[in-house]
mmCIF file of C-alpha atoms in Angstrom:
data_model
loop_
_atom_site.group_PDB
_atom_site.id
_atom_site.type_symbol
_atom_site.label_atom_id
_atom_site.label_comp_id
_atom_site.label_asym_id
_atom_site.label_seq_id
_atom_site.Cartn_x
_atom_site.Cartn_y
_atom_site.Cartn_z
ATOM 1 C CA ASP A 1340 27.258 20.398 5.474
ATOM 2 C CA THR A 1341 25.824 18.517 2.910
ATOM 3 C CA ALA A 1342 22.195 17.233 3.309
ATOM 4 C CA VAL A 1343 21.972 14.683 0.940
ATOM 5 C CA SER A 1344 25.284 12.466 -0.134
ATOM 6 C CA GLN A 1345 26.224 9.739 -2.164
ATOM 7 C CA THR A 1346 29.104 7.891 -3.066
ATOM 8 C CA PRO A 1347 30.479 7.187 -5.655
ATOM 9 C CA LYS A 1348 29.922 10.208 -7.570
ATOM 10 C CA TYR A 1349 31.037 7.929 -10.795
ATOM 11 C CA LEU A 1350 31.145 4.556 -10.952
ATOM 12 C CA VAL A 1351 32.566 2.769 -14.377
ATOM 13 C CA THR A 1352 32.260 -1.889 -14.597
ATOM 14 C CA GLN A 1353 31.879 -4.093 -16.766
ATOM 15 C CA MET A 1354 29.077 -5.756 -17.240
ATOM 16 C CA GLY A 1355 28.553 -8.939 -15.264
ATOM 17 C CA ASN A 1356 29.870 -7.024 -12.203
ATOM 18 C CA ASP A 1357 27.847 -6.178 -8.991
ATOM 19 C CA LYS A 1358 28.234 -2.900 -7.350
ATOM 20 C CA SER A 1359 26.863 -0.967 -4.503
ATOM 21 C CA ILE A 1360 25.708 2.931 -4.266
ATOM 22 C CA LYS A 1361 25.479 4.617 -0.727
ATOM 23 C CA CYS A 1362 23.270 7.259 0.441
ATOM 24 C CA GLU A 1363 23.204 9.183 3.536
ATOM 25 C CA GLN A 1364 20.814 12.603 4.789
ATOM 26 C CA ASN A 1365 21.737 14.503 7.851
ATOM 27 C CA LEU A 1366 18.129 16.575 7.488
ATOM 28 C CA GLY A 1367 16.538 13.920 9.977
ATOM 29 C CA HIS A 1368 13.826 13.187 7.108
ATOM 30 C CA ASP A 1369 11.654 9.457 7.902
ATOM 31 C CA THR A 1370 11.483 8.612 4.019
ATOM 32 C CA MET A 1371 14.100 8.189 1.492
ATOM 33 C CA TYR A 1372 13.967 7.453 -2.348
ATOM 34 C CA TRP A 1373 16.029 5.923 -4.890
ATOM 35 C CA TYR A 1374 15.701 7.540 -8.714
ATOM 36 C CA LYS A 1375 16.698 6.629 -11.792
ATOM 37 C CA GLN A 1376 17.540 9.090 -14.854
ATOM 38 C CA ASP A 1377 17.989 7.588 -17.978
ATOM 39 C CA SER A 1378 19.624 9.502 -21.086
ATOM 40 C CA LYS A 1379 16.127 11.306 -22.049
ATOM 41 C CA LYS A 1380 16.260 12.774 -18.385
ATOM 42 C CA PHE A 1381 13.330 10.697 -17.232
ATOM 43 C CA LEU A 1382 13.087 10.625 -13.512
ATOM 44 C CA LYS A 1383 11.303 7.444 -12.724
ATOM 45 C CA ILE A 1384 11.242 5.910 -8.865
ATOM 46 C CA MET A 1385 12.624 2.560 -7.876
ATOM 47 C CA PHE A 1386 12.188 2.514 -4.439
ATOM 48 C CA SER A 1387 11.429 4.254 -1.357
ATOM 49 C CA TYR A 1388 11.629 3.885 2.503
ATOM 50 C CA ASN A 1389 9.819 4.864 5.151
ATOM 51 C CA ASN A 1390 10.971 4.517 8.725
ATOM 52 C CA LYS A 1391 13.527 1.537 7.552
ATOM 53 C CA GLU A 1392 10.301 0.128 5.918
ATOM 54 C CA LEU A 1393 9.930 -0.413 1.908
ATOM 55 C CA ILE A 1394 7.113 1.092 0.892
ATOM 56 C CA ILE A 1395 7.282 1.539 -2.873
ATOM 57 C CA ASN A 1396 8.814 -0.789 -5.165
ATOM 58 C CA GLU A 1397 7.888 -0.108 -8.617
ATOM 59 C CA THR A 1398 8.593 -2.974 -10.818
ATOM 60 C CA VAL A 1399 12.089 -3.081 -10.779
ATOM 61 C CA PRO A 1400 14.301 -5.987 -11.690
ATOM 62 C CA ASN A 1401 15.240 -8.124 -8.601
ATOM 63 C CA ARG A 1402 19.120 -7.839 -9.389
ATOM 64 C CA PHE A 1403 18.635 -4.315 -7.709
ATOM 65 C CA SER A 1404 18.209 -4.892 -3.995
ATOM 66 C CA PRO A 1405 17.857 -1.521 -1.177
ATOM 67 C CA LYS A 1406 19.038 -1.762 1.945
ATOM 68 C CA SER A 1407 18.045 1.186 4.720
ATOM 69 C CA PRO A 1408 20.242 0.161 7.779
ATOM 70 C CA ASP A 1409 18.303 2.977 9.580
ATOM 71 C CA LYS A 1410 16.503 6.324 8.714
ATOM 72 C CA ALA A 1411 19.141 8.215 7.324
ATOM 73 C CA HIS A 1412 21.017 5.874 5.759
ATOM 74 C CA LEU A 1413 19.903 3.817 2.080
ATOM 75 C CA ASN A 1414 22.186 1.747 -0.124
ATOM 76 C CA LEU A 1415 21.385 0.097 -3.337
ATOM 77 C CA HIS A 1416 23.193 -2.779 -4.553
ATOM 78 C CA ILE A 1417 23.173 -3.913 -8.170
ATOM 79 C CA ASN A 1418 23.928 -7.776 -9.323
ATOM 80 C CA SER A 1419 24.742 -8.744 -12.328
ATOM 81 C CA LEU A 1420 24.944 -5.079 -14.377
ATOM 82 C CA GLU A 1421 23.249 -4.624 -17.668
ATOM 83 C CA LEU A 1422 24.377 -2.274 -20.642
ATOM 84 C CA GLY A 1423 20.517 -0.738 -19.692
ATOM 85 C CA ASP A 1424 21.453 -0.040 -16.045
ATOM 86 C CA SER A 1425 23.658 2.925 -17.618
ATOM 87 C CA ALA A 1426 22.116 5.691 -16.076
ATOM 88 C CA VAL A 1427 22.200 8.333 -13.368
ATOM 89 C CA TYR A 1428 21.009 7.447 -9.842
ATOM 90 C CA PHE A 1429 19.565 9.741 -7.616
ATOM 91 C CA CYS A 1430 19.030 9.560 -3.981
ATOM 92 C CA ALA A 1431 16.318 11.748 -2.491
ATOM 93 C CA SER A 1432 14.760 12.454 1.260
ATOM 94 C CA SER A 1433 11.887 13.738 2.478
ATOM 95 C CA GLN A 1434 9.544 14.329 5.467
ATOM 96 C CA SER A 1435 6.457 12.577 5.121
ATOM 97 C CA SER A 1436 4.142 15.202 7.215
ATOM 98 C CA GLY A 1437 4.218 18.808 5.875
ATOM 99 C CA HIS A 1438 4.380 19.776 2.312
ATOM 100 C CA SER A 1439 7.241 17.404 2.117
ATOM 101 C CA GLU A 1440 9.729 18.347 -0.774
ATOM 102 C CA GLN A 1441 12.288 16.163 -1.830
ATOM 103 C CA PHE A 1442 16.097 17.150 -1.316
ATOM 104 C CA PHE A 1443 18.302 14.863 -3.860
ATOM 105 C CA GLY A 1444 21.976 13.860 -3.499
ATOM 106 C CA PRO A 1445 24.519 15.107 -6.201
ATOM 107 C CA GLY A 1446 23.769 11.869 -8.078
ATOM 108 C CA THR A 1447 25.752 8.768 -8.823
ATOM 109 C CA ARG A 1448 26.555 7.902 -12.880
ATOM 110 C CA LEU A 1449 26.445 4.330 -13.626
ATOM 111 C CA THR A 1450 28.428 3.455 -16.921
ATOM 112 C CA VAL A 1451 28.437 -0.268 -17.509
ATOM 113 C CA LEU A 1452 30.729 -1.312 -20.412
ATOM 114 C CA GLY B 350 -3.051 5.052 -15.617
ATOM 115 C CA GLN B 351 -0.796 8.067 -14.361
ATOM 116 C CA ASN B 352 0.584 10.235 -16.495
ATOM 117 C CA ILE B 353 2.328 14.078 -16.519
ATOM 118 C CA ASP B 354 2.795 16.054 -19.685
ATOM 119 C CA GLN B 355 5.251 18.664 -20.231
ATOM 120 C CA PRO B 356 6.213 20.471 -23.417
ATOM 121 C CA THR B 357 10.147 18.786 -24.224
ATOM 122 C CA GLU B 358 11.733 22.373 -25.079
ATOM 123 C CA MET B 359 11.415 25.822 -24.553
ATOM 124 C CA THR B 360 13.526 28.742 -25.844
ATOM 125 C CA ALA B 361 12.879 32.437 -24.527
ATOM 126 C CA THR B 362 14.977 35.311 -24.523
ATOM 127 C CA GLU B 363 16.640 37.091 -21.683
ATOM 128 C CA GLY B 364 14.615 39.477 -19.405
ATOM 129 C CA ALA B 365 11.668 37.758 -20.971
ATOM 130 C CA ILE B 366 8.344 36.049 -19.189
ATOM 131 C CA VAL B 367 8.164 32.081 -20.030
ATOM 132 C CA GLN B 368 5.436 30.334 -18.844
ATOM 133 C CA ILE B 369 5.971 26.259 -18.456
ATOM 134 C CA ASN B 370 2.655 24.214 -18.314
ATOM 135 C CA CYS B 371 2.240 20.579 -16.898
ATOM 136 C CA THR B 372 -1.048 18.557 -17.159
ATOM 137 C CA TYR B 373 -1.831 15.359 -14.747
ATOM 138 C CA GLN B 374 -3.833 12.793 -14.361
ATOM 139 C CA THR B 375 -2.830 10.885 -11.308
ATOM 140 C CA SER B 376 -4.806 8.436 -8.889
ATOM 141 C CA GLY B 377 -5.004 10.780 -5.577
ATOM 142 C CA PHE B 378 -3.332 13.950 -5.208
ATOM 143 C CA ASN B 379 -1.532 15.493 -2.240
ATOM 144 C CA GLY B 380 0.541 18.317 -4.001
ATOM 145 C CA LEU B 381 2.388 19.501 -6.756
ATOM 146 C CA PHE B 382 5.766 20.181 -6.865
ATOM 147 C CA TRP B 383 8.261 22.180 -9.450
ATOM 148 C CA TYR B 384 11.805 21.733 -9.397
ATOM 149 C CA GLN B 385 14.898 23.138 -11.393
ATOM 150 C CA GLN B 386 17.632 21.016 -12.864
ATOM 151 C CA HIS B 387 20.772 21.956 -14.360
ATOM 152 C CA ALA B 388 22.665 20.073 -16.838
ATOM 153 C CA GLY B 389 24.630 17.351 -14.895
ATOM 154 C CA GLU B 390 23.163 18.752 -11.419
ATOM 155 C CA ALA B 391 20.570 17.408 -8.986
ATOM 156 C CA PRO B 392 17.205 18.648 -9.130
ATOM 157 C CA THR B 393 16.270 21.242 -6.342
ATOM 158 C CA PHE B 394 12.926 22.166 -5.229
ATOM 159 C CA LEU B 395 11.359 25.652 -6.514
ATOM 160 C CA SER B 396 7.742 25.961 -5.628
ATOM 161 C CA TYR B 397 4.828 23.596 -4.223
ATOM 162 C CA ASN B 398 0.869 24.131 -4.742
ATOM 163 C CA VAL B 399 -1.930 21.854 -2.849
ATOM 164 C CA LEU B 400 -5.017 24.499 -2.905
ATOM 165 C CA ASP B 401 -6.063 26.194 -6.388
ATOM 166 C CA GLY B 402 -4.150 29.386 -7.243
ATOM 167 C CA LEU B 403 -0.905 31.446 -7.331
ATOM 168 C CA GLU B 404 1.974 31.135 -5.491
ATOM 169 C CA GLU B 405 4.700 33.443 -5.752
ATOM 170 C CA LYS B 406 8.310 33.224 -4.801
ATOM 171 C CA GLY B 407 10.616 35.965 -6.196
ATOM 172 C CA ARG B 408 10.526 35.939 -9.924
ATOM 173 C CA PHE B 409 8.897 32.328 -10.120
ATOM 174 C CA SER B 410 5.169 31.824 -9.799
ATOM 175 C CA SER B 411 3.041 28.332 -9.706
ATOM 176 C CA PHE B 412 -0.380 28.232 -10.327
ATOM 177 C CA LEU B 413 -2.702 25.167 -9.583
ATOM 178 C CA SER B 414 -6.153 24.050 -11.018
ATOM 179 C CA ARG B 415 -6.985 20.945 -9.303
ATOM 180 C CA SER B 416 -10.049 20.208 -11.057
ATOM 181 C CA LYS B 417 -8.441 21.121 -14.163
ATOM 182 C CA GLY B 418 -5.346 18.958 -13.554
ATOM 183 C CA TYR B 419 -3.642 21.873 -14.641
ATOM 184 C CA SER B 420 -0.291 24.043 -13.564
ATOM 185 C CA TYR B 421 2.091 25.930 -14.518
ATOM 186 C CA LEU B 422 5.400 27.670 -13.307
ATOM 187 C CA LEU B 423 5.727 31.186 -14.677
ATOM 188 C CA LEU B 424 9.290 32.844 -15.073
ATOM 189 C CA LYS B 425 9.869 36.781 -15.140
ATOM 190 C CA GLU B 426 12.814 38.649 -15.537
ATOM 191 C CA LEU B 427 14.801 35.551 -17.110
ATOM 192 C CA GLN B 428 18.313 35.147 -16.703
ATOM 193 C CA MET B 429 20.755 33.374 -18.677
ATOM 194 C CA LYS B 430 21.341 30.945 -15.381
ATOM 195 C CA ASP B 431 17.695 30.040 -15.901
ATOM 196 C CA SER B 432 18.659 27.698 -18.552
ATOM 197 C CA ALA B 433 17.794 24.170 -16.924
ATOM 198 C CA SER B 434 15.329 21.374 -17.190
ATOM 199 C CA TYR B 435 12.228 22.016 -15.169
ATOM 200 C CA LEU B 436 10.642 18.865 -13.679
ATOM 201 C CA CYS B 437 6.639 19.204 -12.949
ATOM 202 C CA ALA B 438 6.020 16.379 -10.047
ATOM 203 C CA VAL B 439 2.592 15.087 -8.286
ATOM 204 C CA ARG B 440 2.616 13.650 -4.872
ATOM 205 C CA GLY B 441 -0.015 10.838 -4.686
ATOM 206 C CA THR B 442 -2.522 10.386 -1.663
ATOM 207 C CA SER B 443 -1.294 11.214 1.537
ATOM 208 C CA GLY B 444 0.566 8.306 3.040
ATOM 209 C CA THR B 445 2.033 6.673 -0.295
ATOM 210 C CA TYR B 446 5.130 8.837 -0.457
ATOM 211 C CA LYS B 447 4.980 8.631 -4.200
ATOM 212 C CA TYR B 448 6.087 11.429 -6.159
ATOM 213 C CA ILE B 449 5.711 10.654 -10.514
ATOM 214 C CA PHE B 450 7.849 13.096 -12.372
ATOM 215 C CA GLY B 451 7.274 14.753 -15.749
ATOM 216 C CA THR B 452 9.747 14.143 -18.386
ATOM 217 C CA GLY B 453 10.527 17.374 -17.556
ATOM 218 C CA THR B 454 11.055 21.113 -20.188
ATOM 219 C CA ARG B 455 14.210 22.132 -21.041
ATOM 220 C CA LEU B 456 14.462 25.464 -21.317
ATOM 221 C CA LYS B 457 16.848 27.586 -23.013
ATOM 222 C CA VAL B 458 17.369 31.403 -22.403
ATOM 223 C CA LEU B 459 19.112 33.196 -25.379
ATOM 224 C CA ALA B 460 20.771 36.392 -25.207
#
């Protein structure tokens, strides 16, 4: 069974479009994250939710809107896509107690043309 | 500010030992993590340190000195499959759930 899954794995779209990425974890974790990894491989946190509550929002343009319908799901909607949004987006989850390693999803490679 | 520094690239030979260093300056500290990321794949957890000292896990060991803001990942008996990026990440003070990642060290293992 996949621990953290994301869909789609690849997303190619035109500038100006709106798209969504979905993430689900079956680990029973209480915290989920979205990261952006650019072409230089730098992994930067975008958002974090703990028990469906937004706790981290890292100066991300408001074109990006996360939604957590329940503890196991965290989706990312992006409006008016721009060329600079092209990157790999990783979802991750962890448990807030204990040593809390993060488990990452397989990533969504977004290409904006 | 918050900053994590790692060398960009390292090269080593199969069977050798390599040490990847990480220095950090963060507001609050609640653990340091090392992740491995193969090209085109997701990061996977390797090790965790929250107290000073060495943690050993098979061929991989990780060391932490909180007073120096310093950690290293030691890889022994290098294999070709160890060619990957190694990411150092620091977790902020308990309750913030925020992990700050370094830019990663790309390790090439040569035959």
